[in-house]
PDB file of C-alpha atoms in Angstrom:
ATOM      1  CA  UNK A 573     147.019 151.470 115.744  1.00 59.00           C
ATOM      2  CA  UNK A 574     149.238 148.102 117.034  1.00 66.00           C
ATOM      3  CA  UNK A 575     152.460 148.108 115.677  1.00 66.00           C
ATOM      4  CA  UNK A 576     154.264 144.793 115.791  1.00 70.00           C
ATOM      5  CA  UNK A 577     157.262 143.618 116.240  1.00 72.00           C
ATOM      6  CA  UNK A 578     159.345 141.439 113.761  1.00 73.00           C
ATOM      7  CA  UNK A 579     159.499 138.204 115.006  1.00 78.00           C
ATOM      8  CA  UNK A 580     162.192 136.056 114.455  1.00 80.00           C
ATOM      9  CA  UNK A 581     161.288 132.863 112.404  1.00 80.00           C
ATOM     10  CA  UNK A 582     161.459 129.624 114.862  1.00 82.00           C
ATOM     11  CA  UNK A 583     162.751 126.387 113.196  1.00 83.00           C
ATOM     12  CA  UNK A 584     161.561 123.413 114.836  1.00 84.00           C
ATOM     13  CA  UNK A 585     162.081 119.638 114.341  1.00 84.00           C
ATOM     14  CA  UNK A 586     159.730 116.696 114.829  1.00 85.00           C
ATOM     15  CA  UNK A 587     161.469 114.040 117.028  1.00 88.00           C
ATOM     16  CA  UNK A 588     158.831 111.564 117.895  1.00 92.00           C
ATOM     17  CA  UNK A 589     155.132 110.347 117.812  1.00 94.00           C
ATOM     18  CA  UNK A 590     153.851 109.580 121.204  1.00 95.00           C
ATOM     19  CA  UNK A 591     150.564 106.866 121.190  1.00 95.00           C
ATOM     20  CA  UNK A 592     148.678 105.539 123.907  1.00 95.00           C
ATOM     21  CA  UNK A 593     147.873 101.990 124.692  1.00 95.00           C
ATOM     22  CA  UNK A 594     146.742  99.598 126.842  1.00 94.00           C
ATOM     23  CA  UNK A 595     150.354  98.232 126.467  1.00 97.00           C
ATOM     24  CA  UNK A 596     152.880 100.533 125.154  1.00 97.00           C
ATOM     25  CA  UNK A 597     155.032  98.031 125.157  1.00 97.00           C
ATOM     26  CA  UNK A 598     153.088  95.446 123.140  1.00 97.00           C
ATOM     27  CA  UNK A 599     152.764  98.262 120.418  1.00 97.00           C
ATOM     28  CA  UNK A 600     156.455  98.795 120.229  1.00 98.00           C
ATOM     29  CA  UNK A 601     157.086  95.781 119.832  1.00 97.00           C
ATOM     30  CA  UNK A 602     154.244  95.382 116.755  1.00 97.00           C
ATOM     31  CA  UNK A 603     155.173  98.524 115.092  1.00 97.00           C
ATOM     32  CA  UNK A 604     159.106  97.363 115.062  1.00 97.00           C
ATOM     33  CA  UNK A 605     157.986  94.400 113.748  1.00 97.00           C
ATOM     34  CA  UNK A 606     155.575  96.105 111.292  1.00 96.00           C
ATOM     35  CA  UNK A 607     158.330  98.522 109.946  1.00 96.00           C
ATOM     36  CA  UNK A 608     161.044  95.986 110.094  1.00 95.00           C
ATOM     37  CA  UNK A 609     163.354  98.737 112.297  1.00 96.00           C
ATOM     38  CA  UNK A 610     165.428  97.100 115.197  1.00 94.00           C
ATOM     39  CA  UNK A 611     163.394  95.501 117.879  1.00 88.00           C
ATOM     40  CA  UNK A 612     165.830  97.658 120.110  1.00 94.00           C
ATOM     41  CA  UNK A 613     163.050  98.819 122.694  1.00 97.00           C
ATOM     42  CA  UNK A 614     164.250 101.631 124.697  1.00 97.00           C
ATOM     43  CA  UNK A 615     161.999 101.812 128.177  1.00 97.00           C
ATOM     44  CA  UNK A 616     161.271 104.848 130.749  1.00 97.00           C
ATOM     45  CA  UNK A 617     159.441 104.090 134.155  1.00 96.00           C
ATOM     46  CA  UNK A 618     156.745 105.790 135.745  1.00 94.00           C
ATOM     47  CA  UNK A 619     157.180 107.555 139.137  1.00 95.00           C
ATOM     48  CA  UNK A 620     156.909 104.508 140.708  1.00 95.00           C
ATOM     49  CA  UNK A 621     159.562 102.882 138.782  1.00 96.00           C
ATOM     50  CA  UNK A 622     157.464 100.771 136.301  1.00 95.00           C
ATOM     51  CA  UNK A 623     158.148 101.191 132.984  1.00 96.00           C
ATOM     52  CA  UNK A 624     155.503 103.052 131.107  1.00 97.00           C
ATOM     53  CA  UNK A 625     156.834 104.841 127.890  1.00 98.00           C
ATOM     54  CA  UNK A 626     158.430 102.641 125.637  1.00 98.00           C
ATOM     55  CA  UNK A 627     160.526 104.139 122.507  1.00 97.00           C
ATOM     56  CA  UNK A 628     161.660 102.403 118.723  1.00 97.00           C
ATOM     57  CA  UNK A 629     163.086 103.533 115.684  1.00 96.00           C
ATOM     58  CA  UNK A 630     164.821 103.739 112.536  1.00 95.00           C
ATOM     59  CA  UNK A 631     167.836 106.124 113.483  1.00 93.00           C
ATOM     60  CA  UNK A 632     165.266 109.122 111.156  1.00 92.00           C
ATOM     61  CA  UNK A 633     161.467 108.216 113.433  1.00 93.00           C
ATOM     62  CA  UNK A 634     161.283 107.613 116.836  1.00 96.00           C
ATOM     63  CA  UNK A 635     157.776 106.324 118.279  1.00 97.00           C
ATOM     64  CA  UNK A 636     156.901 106.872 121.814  1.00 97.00           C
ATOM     65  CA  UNK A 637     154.413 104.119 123.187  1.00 97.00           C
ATOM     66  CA  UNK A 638     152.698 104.785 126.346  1.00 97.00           C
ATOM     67  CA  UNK A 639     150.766 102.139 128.818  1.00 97.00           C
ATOM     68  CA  UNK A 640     147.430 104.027 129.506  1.00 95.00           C
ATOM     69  CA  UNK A 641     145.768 102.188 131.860  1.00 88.00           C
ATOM     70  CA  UNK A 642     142.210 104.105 130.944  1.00 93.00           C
ATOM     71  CA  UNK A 643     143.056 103.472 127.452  1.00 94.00           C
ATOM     72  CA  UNK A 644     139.901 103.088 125.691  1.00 93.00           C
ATOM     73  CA  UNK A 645     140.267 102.011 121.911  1.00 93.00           C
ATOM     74  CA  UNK A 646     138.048 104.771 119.204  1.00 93.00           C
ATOM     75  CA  UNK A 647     134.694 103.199 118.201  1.00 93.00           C
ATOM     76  CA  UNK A 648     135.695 103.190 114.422  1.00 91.00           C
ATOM     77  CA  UNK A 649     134.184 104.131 112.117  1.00 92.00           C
ATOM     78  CA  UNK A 650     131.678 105.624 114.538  1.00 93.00           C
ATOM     79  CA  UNK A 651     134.367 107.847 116.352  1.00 91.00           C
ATOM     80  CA  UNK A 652     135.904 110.388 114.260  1.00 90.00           C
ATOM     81  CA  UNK A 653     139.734 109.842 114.717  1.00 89.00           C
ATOM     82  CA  UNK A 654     141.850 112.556 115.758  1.00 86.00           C
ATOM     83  CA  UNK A 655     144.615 111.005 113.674  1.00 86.00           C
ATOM     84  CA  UNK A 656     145.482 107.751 111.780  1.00 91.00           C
ATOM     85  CA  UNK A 657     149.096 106.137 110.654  1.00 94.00           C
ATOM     86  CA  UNK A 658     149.193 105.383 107.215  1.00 94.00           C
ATOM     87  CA  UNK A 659     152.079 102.965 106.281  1.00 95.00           C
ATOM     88  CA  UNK A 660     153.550 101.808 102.698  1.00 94.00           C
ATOM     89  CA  UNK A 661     154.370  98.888 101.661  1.00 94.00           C
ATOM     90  CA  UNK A 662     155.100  97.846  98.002  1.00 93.00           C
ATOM     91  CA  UNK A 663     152.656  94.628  97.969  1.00 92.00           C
ATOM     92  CA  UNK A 664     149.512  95.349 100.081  1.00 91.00           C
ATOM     93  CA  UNK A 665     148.423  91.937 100.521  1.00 92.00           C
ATOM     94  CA  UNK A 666     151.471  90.345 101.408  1.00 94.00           C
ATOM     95  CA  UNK A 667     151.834  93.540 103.648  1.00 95.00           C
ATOM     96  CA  UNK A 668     148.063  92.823 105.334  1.00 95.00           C
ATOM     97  CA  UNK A 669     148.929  89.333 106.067  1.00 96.00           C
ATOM     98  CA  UNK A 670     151.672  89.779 107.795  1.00 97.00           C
ATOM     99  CA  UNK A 671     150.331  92.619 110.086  1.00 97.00           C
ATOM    100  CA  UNK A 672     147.755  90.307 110.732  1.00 97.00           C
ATOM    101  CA  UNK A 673     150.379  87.886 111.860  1.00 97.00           C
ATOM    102  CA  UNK A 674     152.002  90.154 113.828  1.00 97.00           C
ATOM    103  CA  UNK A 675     148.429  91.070 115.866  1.00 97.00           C
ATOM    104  CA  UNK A 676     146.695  93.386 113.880  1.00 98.00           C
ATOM    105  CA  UNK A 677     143.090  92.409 112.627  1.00 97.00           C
ATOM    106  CA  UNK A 678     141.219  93.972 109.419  1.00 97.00           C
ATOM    107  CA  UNK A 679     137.805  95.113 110.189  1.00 96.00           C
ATOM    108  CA  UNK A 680     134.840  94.762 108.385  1.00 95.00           C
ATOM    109  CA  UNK A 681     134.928  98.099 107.471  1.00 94.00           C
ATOM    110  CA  UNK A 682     136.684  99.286 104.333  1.00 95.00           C
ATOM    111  CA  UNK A 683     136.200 102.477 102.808  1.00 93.00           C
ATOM    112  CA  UNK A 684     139.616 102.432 100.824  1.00 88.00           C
ATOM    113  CA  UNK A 685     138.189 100.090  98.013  1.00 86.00           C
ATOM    114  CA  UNK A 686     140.959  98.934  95.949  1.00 84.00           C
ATOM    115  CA  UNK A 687     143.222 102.201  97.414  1.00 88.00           C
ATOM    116  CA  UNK A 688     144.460 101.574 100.893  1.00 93.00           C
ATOM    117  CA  UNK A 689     143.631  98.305 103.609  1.00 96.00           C
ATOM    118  CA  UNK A 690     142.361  99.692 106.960  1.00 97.00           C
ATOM    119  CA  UNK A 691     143.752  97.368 110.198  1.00 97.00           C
ATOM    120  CA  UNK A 692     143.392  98.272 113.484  1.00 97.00           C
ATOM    121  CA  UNK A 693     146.949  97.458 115.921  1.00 97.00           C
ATOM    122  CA  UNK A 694     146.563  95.495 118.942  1.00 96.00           C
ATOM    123  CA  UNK A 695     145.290  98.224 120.854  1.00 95.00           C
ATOM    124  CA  UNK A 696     142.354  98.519 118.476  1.00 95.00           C
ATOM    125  CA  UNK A 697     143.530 102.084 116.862  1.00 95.00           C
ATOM    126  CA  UNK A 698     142.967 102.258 112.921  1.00 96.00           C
ATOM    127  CA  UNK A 699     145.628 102.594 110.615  1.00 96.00           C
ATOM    128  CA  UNK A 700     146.052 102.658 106.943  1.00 96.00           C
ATOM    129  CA  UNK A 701     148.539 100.330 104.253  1.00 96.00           C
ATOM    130  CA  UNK A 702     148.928 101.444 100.712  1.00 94.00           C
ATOM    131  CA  UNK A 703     151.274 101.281  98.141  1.00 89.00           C
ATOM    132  CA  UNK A 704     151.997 105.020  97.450  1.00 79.00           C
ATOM    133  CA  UNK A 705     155.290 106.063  98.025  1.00 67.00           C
ATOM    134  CA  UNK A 706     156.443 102.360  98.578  1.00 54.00           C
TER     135      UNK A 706
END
């Protein structure tokens, strides 16, 4: 028979969400732009001293962006995706164009119908706009 031990409850907090690239930089850079947070780029070098990691944010989310030199963009939609941003904005279209603008591009491919626009970010990984929660 296993007895157990109570185990003291652990309270943890998100602080970031790291993404890889083919340049981290570029996508911090887009994603400020995207969310309209301060193009305040914060950057951390490599062993070698060349900056690699690259971080933004609103003062509440920090996104880490990483230069992957192997970085190989999913197939979509023929790769499953291990996970997907999904951003709101309160007028999709205006919201689209602008991404677009900023170096995203809107693939053939949408399976939102009239519910959510899939893009993919300059380093080809999907993500989502809607309006919910805008």
């Amino acid at each position: 028979m296993r007895t157990s031990t109570p185990v003291t409850p652990v309270t943890g907090k998100l602080s970031s969400y790291a993404f890889w690239g083919h340049d981290g930089c570029a996508l911090a850079e887009f994603y400020a732009a995207a969310l309209g947070w301060p193009d305040e780029i914060q950057e951390y070098p490599d062993e070698q001293g060349v900056p690699t990691a690259f971080l933004v944010g609103d003062g509440t989310t920090t996104f880490v962006f990483y230069t992957a030199k192997d970085y190989k963009a999913p197939n979509w939609p023929a790769d499953e995706l291990p996970f997907h941003l999904d951003l709101t904005f309160p007028d999709i279209g205006a919201a689209v164009e602008r991404l677009v603008e900023l170096g995203a591009t809107k693939p053939a491919h949408q399976p939102g119908g009239e519910h959510w626009t899939v893009l993919l970010d300059p380093s080809g990984q999907p993500f989502c706009v809607n309006s919910r929660g805008a």
